[in-house]
mmCIF file of C-alpha atoms in Angstrom:
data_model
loop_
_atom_site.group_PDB
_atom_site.id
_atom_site.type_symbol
_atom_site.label_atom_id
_atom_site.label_comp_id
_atom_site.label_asym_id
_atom_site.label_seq_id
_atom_site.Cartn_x
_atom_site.Cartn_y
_atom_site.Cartn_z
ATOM 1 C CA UNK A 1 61.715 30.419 51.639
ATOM 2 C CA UNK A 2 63.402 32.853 48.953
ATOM 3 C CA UNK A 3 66.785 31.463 48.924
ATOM 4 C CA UNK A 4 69.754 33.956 49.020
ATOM 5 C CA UNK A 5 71.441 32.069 45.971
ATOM 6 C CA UNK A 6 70.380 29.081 43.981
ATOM 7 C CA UNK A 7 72.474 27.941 41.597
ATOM 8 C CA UNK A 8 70.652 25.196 40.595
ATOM 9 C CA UNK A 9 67.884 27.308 38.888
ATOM 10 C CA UNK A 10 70.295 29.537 37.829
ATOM 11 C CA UNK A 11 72.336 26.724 36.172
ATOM 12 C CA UNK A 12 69.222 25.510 34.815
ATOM 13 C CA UNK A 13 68.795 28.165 32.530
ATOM 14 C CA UNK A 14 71.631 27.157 30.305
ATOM 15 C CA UNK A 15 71.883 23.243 31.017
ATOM 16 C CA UNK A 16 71.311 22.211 27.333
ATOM 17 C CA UNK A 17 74.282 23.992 26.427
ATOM 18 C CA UNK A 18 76.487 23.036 29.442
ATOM 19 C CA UNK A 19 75.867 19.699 28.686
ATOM 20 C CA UNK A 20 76.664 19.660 25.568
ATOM 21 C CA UNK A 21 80.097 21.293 26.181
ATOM 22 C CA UNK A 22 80.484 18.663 28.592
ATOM 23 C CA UNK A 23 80.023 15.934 26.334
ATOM 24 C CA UNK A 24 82.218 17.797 24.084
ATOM 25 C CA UNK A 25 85.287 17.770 26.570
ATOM 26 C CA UNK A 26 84.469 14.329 27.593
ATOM 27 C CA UNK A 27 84.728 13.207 24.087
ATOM 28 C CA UNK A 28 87.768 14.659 23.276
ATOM 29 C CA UNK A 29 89.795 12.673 25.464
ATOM 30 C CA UNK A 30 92.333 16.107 26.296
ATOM 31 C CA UNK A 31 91.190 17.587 29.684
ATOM 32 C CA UNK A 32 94.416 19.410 30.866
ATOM 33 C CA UNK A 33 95.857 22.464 29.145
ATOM 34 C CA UNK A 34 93.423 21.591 25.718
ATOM 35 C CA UNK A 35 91.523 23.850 23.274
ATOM 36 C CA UNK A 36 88.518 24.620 25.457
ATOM 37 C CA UNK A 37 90.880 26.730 27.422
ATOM 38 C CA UNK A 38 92.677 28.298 24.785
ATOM 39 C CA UNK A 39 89.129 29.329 23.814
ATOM 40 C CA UNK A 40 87.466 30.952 26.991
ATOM 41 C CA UNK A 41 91.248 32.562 27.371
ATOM 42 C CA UNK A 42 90.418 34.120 23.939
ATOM 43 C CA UNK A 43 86.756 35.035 24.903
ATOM 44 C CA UNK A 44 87.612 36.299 28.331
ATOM 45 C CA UNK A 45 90.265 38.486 26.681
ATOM 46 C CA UNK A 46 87.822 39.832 24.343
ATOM 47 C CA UNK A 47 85.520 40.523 26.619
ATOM 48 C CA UNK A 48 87.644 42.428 29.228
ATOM 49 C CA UNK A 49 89.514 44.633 26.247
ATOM 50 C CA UNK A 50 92.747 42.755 28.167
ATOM 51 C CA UNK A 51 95.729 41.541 25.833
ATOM 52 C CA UNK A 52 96.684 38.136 28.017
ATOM 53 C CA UNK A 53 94.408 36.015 29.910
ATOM 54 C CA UNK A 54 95.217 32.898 32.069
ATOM 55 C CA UNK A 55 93.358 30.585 33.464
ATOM 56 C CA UNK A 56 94.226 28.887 36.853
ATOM 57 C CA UNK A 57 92.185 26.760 39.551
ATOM 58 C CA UNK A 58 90.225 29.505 41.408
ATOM 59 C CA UNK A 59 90.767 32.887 42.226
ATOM 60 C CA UNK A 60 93.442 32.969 45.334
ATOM 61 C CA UNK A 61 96.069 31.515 43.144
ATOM 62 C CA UNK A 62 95.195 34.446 40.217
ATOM 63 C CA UNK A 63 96.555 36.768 43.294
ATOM 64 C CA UNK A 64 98.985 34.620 44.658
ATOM 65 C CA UNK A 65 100.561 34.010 40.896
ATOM 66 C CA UNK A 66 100.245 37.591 39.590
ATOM 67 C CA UNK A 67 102.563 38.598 42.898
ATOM 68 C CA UNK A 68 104.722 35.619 43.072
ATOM 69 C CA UNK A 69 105.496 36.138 39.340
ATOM 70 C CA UNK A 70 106.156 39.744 40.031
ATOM 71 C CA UNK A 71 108.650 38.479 42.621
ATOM 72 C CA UNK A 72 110.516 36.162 39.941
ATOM 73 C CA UNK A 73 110.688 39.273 37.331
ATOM 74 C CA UNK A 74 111.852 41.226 40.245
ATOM 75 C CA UNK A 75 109.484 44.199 40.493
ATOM 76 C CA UNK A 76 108.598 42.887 44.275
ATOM 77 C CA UNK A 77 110.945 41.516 47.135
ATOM 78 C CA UNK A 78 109.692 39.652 50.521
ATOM 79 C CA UNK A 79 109.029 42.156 52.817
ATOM 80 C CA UNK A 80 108.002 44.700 50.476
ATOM 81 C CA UNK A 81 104.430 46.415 51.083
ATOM 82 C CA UNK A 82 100.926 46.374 49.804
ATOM 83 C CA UNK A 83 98.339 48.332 50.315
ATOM 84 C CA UNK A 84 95.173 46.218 50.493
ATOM 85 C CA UNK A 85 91.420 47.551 52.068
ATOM 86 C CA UNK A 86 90.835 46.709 55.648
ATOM 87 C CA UNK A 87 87.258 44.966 54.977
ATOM 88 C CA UNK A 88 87.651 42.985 52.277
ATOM 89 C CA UNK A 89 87.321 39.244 52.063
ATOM 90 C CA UNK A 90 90.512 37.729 53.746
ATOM 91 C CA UNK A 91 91.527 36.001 50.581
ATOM 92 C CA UNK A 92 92.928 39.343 49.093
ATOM 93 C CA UNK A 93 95.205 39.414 51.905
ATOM 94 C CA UNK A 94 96.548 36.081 52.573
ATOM 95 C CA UNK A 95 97.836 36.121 48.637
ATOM 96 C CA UNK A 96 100.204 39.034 49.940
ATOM 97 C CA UNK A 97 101.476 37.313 52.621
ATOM 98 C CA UNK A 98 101.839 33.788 51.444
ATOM 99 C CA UNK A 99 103.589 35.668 48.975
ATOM 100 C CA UNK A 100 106.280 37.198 51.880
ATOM 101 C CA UNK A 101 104.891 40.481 51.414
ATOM 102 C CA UNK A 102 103.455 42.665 53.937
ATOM 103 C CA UNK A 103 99.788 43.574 53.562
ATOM 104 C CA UNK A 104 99.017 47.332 54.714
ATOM 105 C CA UNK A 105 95.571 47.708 55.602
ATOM 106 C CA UNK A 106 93.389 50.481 55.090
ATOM 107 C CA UNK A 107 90.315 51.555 55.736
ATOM 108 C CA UNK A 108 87.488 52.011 52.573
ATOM 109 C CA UNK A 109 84.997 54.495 51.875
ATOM 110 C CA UNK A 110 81.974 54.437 54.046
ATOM 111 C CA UNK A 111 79.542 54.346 51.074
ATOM 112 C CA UNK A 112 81.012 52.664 48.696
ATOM 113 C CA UNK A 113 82.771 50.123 50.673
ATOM 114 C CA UNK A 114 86.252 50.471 48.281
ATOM 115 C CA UNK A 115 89.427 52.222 48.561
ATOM 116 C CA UNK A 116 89.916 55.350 47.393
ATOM 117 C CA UNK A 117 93.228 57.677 45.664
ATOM 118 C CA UNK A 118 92.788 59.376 48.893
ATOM 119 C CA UNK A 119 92.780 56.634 51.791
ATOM 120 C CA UNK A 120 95.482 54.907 49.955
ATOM 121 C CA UNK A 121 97.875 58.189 49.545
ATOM 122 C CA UNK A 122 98.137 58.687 53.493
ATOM 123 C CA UNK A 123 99.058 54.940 53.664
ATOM 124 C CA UNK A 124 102.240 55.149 50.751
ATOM 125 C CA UNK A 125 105.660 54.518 52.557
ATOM 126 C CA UNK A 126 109.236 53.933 51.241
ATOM 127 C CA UNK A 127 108.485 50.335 51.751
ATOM 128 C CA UNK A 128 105.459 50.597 49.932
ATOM 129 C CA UNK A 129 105.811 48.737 46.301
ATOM 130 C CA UNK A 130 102.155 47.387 45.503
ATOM 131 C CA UNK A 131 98.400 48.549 45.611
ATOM 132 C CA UNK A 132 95.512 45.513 45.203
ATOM 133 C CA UNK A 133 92.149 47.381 45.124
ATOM 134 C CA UNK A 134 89.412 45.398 45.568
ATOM 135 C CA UNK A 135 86.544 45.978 43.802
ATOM 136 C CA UNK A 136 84.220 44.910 46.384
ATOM 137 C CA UNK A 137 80.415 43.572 46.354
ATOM 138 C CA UNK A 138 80.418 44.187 42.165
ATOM 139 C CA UNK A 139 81.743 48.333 42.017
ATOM 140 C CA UNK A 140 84.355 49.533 40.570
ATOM 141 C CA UNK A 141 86.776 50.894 42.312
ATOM 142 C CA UNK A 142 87.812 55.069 41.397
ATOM 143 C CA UNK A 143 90.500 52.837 39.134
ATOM 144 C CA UNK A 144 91.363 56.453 37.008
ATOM 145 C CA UNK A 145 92.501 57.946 40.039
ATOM 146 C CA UNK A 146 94.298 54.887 41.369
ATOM 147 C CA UNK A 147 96.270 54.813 38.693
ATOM 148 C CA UNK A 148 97.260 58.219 38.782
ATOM 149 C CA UNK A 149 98.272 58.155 42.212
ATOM 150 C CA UNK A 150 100.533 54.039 41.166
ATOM 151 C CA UNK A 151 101.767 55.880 37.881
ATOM 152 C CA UNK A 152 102.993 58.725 39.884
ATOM 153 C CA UNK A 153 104.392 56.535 42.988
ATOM 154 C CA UNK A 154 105.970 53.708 40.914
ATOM 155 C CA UNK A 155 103.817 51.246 41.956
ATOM 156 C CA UNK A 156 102.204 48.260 41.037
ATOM 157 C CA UNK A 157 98.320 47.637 40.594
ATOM 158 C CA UNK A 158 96.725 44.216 40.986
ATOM 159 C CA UNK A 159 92.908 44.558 40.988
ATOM 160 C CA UNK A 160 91.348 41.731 42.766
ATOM 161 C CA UNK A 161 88.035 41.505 40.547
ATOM 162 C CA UNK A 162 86.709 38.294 42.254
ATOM 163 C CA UNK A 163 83.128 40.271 42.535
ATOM 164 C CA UNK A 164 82.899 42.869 39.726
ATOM 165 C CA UNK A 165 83.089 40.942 36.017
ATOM 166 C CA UNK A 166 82.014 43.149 33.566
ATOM 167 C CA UNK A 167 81.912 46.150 35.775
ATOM 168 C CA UNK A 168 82.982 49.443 34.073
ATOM 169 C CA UNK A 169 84.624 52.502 34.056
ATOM 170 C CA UNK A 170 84.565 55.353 31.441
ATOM 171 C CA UNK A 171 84.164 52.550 29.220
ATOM 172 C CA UNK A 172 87.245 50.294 30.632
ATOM 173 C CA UNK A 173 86.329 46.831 32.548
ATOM 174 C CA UNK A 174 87.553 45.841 35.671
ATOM 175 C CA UNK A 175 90.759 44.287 35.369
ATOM 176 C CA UNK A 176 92.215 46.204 32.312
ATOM 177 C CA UNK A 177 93.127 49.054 34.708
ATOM 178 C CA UNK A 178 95.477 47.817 36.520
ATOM 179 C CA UNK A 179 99.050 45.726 36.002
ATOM 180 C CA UNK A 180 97.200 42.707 35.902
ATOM 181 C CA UNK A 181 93.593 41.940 37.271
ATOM 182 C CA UNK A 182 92.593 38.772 39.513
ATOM 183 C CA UNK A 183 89.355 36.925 38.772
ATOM 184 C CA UNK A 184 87.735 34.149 40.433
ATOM 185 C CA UNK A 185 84.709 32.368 39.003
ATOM 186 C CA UNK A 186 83.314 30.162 41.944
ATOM 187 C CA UNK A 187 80.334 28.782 41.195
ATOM 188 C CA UNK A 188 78.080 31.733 43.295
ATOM 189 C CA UNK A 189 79.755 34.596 41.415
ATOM 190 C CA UNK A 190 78.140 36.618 38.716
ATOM 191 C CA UNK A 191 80.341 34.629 36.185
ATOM 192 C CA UNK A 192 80.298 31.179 37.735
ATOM 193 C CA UNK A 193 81.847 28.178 37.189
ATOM 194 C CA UNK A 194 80.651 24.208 37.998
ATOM 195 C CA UNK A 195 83.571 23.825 40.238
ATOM 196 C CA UNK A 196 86.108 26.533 41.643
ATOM 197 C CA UNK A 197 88.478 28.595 38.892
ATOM 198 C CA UNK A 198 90.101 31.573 38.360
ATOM 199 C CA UNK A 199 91.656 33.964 35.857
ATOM 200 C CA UNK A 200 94.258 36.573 35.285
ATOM 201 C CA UNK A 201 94.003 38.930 33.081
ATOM 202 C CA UNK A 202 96.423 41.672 31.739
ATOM 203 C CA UNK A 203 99.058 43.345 29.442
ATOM 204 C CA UNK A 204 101.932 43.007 30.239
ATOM 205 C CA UNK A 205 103.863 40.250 28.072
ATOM 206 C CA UNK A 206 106.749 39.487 30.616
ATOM 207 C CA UNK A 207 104.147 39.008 33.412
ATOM 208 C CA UNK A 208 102.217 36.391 30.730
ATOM 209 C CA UNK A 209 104.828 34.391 30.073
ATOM 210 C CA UNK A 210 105.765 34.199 33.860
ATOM 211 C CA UNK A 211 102.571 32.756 34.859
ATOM 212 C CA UNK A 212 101.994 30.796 32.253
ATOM 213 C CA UNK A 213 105.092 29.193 33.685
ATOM 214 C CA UNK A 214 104.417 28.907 37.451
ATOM 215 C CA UNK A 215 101.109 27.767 36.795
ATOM 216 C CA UNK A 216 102.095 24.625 35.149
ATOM 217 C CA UNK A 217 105.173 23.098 37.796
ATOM 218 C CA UNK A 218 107.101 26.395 36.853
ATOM 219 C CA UNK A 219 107.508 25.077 32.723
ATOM 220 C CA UNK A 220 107.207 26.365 29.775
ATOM 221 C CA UNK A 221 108.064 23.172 28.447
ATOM 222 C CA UNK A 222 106.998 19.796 29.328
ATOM 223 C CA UNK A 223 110.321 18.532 32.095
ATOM 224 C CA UNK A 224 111.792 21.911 31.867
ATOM 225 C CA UNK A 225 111.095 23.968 35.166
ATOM 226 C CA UNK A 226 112.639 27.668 34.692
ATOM 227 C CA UNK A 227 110.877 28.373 37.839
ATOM 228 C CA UNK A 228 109.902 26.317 41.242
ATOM 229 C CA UNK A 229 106.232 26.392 40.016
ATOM 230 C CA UNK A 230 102.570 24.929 41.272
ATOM 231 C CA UNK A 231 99.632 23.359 39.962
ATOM 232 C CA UNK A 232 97.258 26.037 39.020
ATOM 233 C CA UNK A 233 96.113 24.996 35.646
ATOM 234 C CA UNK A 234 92.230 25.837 34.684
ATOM 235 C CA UNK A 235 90.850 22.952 33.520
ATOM 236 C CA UNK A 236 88.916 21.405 30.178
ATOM 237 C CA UNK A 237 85.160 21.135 31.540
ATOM 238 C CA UNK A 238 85.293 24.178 33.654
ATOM 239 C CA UNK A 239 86.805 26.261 30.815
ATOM 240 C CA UNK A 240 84.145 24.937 28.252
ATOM 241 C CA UNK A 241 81.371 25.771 31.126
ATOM 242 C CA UNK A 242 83.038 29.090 31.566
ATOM 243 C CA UNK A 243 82.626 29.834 27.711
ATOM 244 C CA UNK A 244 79.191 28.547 27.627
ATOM 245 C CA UNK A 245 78.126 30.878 30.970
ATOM 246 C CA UNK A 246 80.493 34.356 29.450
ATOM 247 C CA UNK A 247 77.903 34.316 26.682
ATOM 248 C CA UNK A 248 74.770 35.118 29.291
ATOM 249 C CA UNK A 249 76.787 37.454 31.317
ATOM 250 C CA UNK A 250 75.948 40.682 30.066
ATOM 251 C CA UNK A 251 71.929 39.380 30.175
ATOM 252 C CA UNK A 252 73.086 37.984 33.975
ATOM 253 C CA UNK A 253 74.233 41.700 34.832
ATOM 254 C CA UNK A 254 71.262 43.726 33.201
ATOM 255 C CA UNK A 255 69.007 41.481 35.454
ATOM 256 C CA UNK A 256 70.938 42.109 38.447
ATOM 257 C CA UNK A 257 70.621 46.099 37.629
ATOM 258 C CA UNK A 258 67.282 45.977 37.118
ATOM 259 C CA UNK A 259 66.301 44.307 40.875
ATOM 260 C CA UNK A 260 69.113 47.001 42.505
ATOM 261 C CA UNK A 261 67.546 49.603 41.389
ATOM 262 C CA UNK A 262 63.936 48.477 42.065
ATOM 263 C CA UNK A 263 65.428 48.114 45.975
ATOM 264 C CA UNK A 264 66.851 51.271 45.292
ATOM 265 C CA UNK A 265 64.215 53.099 44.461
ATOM 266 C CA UNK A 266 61.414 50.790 46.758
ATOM 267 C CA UNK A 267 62.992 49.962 49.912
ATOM 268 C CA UNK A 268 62.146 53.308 52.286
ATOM 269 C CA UNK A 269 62.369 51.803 56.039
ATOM 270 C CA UNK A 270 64.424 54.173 58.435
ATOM 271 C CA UNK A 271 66.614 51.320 60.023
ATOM 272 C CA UNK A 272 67.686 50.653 56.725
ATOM 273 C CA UNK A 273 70.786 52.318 54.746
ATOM 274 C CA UNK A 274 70.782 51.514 51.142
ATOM 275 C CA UNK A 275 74.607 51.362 48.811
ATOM 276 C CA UNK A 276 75.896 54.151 46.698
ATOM 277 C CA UNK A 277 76.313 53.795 43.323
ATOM 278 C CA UNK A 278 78.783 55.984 41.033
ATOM 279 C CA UNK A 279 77.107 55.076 37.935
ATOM 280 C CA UNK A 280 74.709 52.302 36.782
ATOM 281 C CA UNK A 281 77.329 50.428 34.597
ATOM 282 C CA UNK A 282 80.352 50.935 37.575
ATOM 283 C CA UNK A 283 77.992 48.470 39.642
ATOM 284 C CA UNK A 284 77.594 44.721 38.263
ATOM 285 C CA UNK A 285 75.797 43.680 41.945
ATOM 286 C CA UNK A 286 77.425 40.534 42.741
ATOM 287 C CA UNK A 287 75.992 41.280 46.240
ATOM 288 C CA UNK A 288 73.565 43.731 47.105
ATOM 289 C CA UNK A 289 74.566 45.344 50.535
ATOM 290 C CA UNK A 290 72.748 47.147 52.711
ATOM 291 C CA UNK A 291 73.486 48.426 56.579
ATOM 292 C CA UNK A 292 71.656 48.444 59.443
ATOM 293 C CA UNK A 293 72.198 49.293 63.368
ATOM 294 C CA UNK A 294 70.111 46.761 63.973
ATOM 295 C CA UNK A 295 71.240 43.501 62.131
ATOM 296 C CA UNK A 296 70.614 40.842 64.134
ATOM 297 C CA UNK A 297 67.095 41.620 64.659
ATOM 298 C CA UNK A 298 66.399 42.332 60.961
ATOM 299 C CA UNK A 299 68.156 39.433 59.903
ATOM 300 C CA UNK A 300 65.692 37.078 62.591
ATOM 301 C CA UNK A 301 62.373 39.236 61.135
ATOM 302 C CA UNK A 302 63.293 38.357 57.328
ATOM 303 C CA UNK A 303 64.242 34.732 58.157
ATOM 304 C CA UNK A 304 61.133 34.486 60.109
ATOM 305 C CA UNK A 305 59.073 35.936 57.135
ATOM 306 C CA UNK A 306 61.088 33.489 54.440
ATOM 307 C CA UNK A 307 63.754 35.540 52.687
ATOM 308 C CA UNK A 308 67.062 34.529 53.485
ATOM 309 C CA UNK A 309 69.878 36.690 53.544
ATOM 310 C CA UNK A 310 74.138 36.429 54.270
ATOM 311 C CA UNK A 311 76.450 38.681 55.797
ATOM 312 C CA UNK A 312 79.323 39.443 53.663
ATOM 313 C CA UNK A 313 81.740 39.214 56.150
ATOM 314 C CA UNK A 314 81.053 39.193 59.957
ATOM 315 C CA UNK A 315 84.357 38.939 60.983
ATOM 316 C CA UNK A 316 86.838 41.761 59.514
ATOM 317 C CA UNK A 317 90.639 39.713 58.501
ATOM 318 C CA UNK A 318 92.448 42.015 61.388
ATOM 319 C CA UNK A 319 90.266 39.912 63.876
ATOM 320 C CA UNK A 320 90.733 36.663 61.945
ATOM 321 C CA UNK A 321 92.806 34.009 64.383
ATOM 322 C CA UNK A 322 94.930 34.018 61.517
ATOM 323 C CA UNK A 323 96.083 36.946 61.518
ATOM 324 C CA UNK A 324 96.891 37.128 65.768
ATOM 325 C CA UNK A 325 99.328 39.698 65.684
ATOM 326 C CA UNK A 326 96.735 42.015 63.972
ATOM 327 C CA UNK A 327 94.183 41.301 66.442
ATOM 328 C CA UNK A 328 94.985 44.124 69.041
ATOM 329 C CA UNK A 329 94.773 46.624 66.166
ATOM 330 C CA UNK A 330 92.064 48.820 65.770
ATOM 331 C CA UNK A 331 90.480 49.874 62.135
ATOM 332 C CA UNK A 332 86.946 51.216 63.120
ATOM 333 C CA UNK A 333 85.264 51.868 59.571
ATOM 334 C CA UNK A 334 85.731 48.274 59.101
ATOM 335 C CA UNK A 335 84.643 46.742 62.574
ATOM 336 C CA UNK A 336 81.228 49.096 61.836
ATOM 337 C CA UNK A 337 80.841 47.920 58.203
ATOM 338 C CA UNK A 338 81.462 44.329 59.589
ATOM 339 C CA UNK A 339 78.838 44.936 62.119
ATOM 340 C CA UNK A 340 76.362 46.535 60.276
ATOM 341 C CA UNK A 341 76.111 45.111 56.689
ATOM 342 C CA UNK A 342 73.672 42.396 55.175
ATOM 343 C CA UNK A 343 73.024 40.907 51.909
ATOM 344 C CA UNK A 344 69.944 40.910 50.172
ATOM 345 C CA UNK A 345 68.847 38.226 47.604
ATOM 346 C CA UNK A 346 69.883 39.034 44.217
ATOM 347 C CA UNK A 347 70.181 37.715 41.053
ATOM 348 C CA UNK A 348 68.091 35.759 37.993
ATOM 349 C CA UNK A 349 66.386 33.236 40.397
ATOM 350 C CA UNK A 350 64.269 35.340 41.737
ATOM 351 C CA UNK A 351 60.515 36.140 40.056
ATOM 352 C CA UNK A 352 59.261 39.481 40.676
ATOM 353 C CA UNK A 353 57.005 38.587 43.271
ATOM 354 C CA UNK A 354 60.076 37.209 45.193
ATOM 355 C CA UNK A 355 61.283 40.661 44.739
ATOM 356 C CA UNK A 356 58.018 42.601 45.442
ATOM 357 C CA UNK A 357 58.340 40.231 48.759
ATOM 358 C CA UNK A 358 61.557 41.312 50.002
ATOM 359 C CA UNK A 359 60.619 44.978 49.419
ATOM 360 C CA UNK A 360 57.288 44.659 51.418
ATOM 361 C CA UNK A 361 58.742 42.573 54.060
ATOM 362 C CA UNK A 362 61.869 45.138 54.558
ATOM 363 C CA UNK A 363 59.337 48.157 54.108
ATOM 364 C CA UNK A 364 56.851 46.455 57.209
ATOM 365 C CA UNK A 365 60.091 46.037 59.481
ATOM 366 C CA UNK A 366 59.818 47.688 62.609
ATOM 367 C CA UNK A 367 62.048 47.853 65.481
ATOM 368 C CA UNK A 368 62.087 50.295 68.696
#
């Protein structure tokens, strides 16, 4: 069977070095708040071209903190809106409403799965106060023309980036467009860590300093809470494993190109739509999505054949149980992406004859 994911090969690659950063944490005897994560925070800053970077325990609370800390510096209020896209995972939106917000949902772009300046225009009410682009399945989002249409509207941009490290545009990463950006670097994404964390990334000062606060009991200073804060605090031997992994991105997302655009250029079968691409460096591929009218039968033929593949997400959040109220609604894009789409293995543990597998097999589908 060609796995979908293993991270266990992939891991492999670099397990001299994450063991020795290991060792290094383990004998330093600080694990909490220590210099392994002042040091990814620098490298993760220099990386992104961001001024600030935080690091929290996985990527919901990098959303949930960038809004609640908006909320304490009083650029949002409960009941204020945000515009988030209809078929994204659900995580983007329960950050807005754990937060007391109200998530507006709108439908993407049928080929490139994202929001665009367009979709989210005809969605902009008085109420409105907050956009959160997602840039979903590794693509940029059209981020210049987002932030034309915030900077015009006085509003705030949050880019959840959970899927798309190191993806550009004209030469600016995700998450240096917006306000602040979200990252989340469980242990399947492109930049993975051993364990679930998260980042945020951005540069505004006052925003900084907030969640540097409310990510650590709401305190600046240890037994002196300025704010009613959590326990979101990115720890030692994840930080030191997220340094170790940063340095094999870039090699992580060239490989990743390469196998998208052999599919790209190889896979020909009818039944099969492949993803648009804006340009080759927009796209870092954290999932390589295709759609088909006939998924369930596809999905059967490449199991049956060995190659195992996901679908990223079967149920859209406006069906989700819980969100009930939303459940009536109707957002059809979305229910046929949800329908339609499945992932293809991608990523540095496959060989190229996996690859030259998965092309044949798709290629030799049939279906009538």
């Amino acid at each position: 069977m060609i796995p979908f994911l293993d991270l266990k090969k992939i891991n492999q690659q670099h397990a001299e070095e994450l063991k020795n950063a290991c060792s290094r944490v383990i004998d330093s005897g600080w694990y909490i708040m220590g210099n392994e994560l002042k040091e990814f925070e620098a490298n993760f800053v220099n990386y992104t071209g961001s001024r600030y970077c935080l690091g929290v325990a996985n990527g919901l609370d990098a959303l949930l903190l960038v809004l609640r800390a908006w909320k304490e510096l009083g650029k949002l209020n409960a009941g204020d809106e945000v515009i988030v896209p209809s078929n994204t995972y659900i995580a983007s939106i329960l950050a807005i409403s754990e937060n007391d917000l109200v998530p507006v949902l709108v439908e993407p772009d049928t080929n490139t799965f994202n929001l665009t300046a367009d979709s989210i225009k005809k969605a902009i009410t008085p109420r409105t106060r907050a956009i959160l682009p997602v840039h979903l399945y590794g693509q940029i989002c059209p981020m210049d023309e987002i932030m034309a249409l915030a900077n015009d509207a006085n509003l705030l941009v949050l880019e959840d980036c959970a899927q798309s490290h190191g993806a550009t545009l004209s030469g600016k990463q995700a998450g240096s467009w917006g306000h602040a950006g979200a990252f989340s670097f469980y242990p399947g994404k492109n930049l993975g860590a051993l364990g679930d964390a998260g980042a945020v990334v951005t540069d505004d000062a006052d925003l900084y300093s907030a969640i540097s606060a409310l990510r650590n009991y709401g305190s600046h200073e240890k037994y002196k809470n300025i704010y009613q804060g959590v326990n979101s605090r990115l720890d030692e031997i994840q930080a030191a494993m997220l340094s170790v992994k940063l340095n094999h991105l870039d090699n992580e997302t060239e490989i990743r190109r390469r196998i998208a655009n052999t599919y790209l250029k190889k896979i020909n079968n009818p039944h099969i739509i492949l993803p648009q691409v804006i340009d080759d460096k927009s796209h870092v591929w954290h999932l390589f999505v295709v759609k088909t009218k006939v998924r369930k039968e596809l999905q059967s033929y490449l199991d049956e054949n060995g190659i195992q593949t996901l679908i990223h997400y079967p149920i859209p959040p406006h069906k989700q149980k819980a969100y009930a109220d939303w459940n009536e609604l109707s957002y059809p894009i979305s229910e046929r992406l949800h329908q339609e789409v499945i992932s293809l293995p991608i990523g540095s543990h496959l060989t190229d004859a996996d690859i030259d597998k998965i092309i044949n097999t798709i290629n030799a589908f049939l279906y009538n």
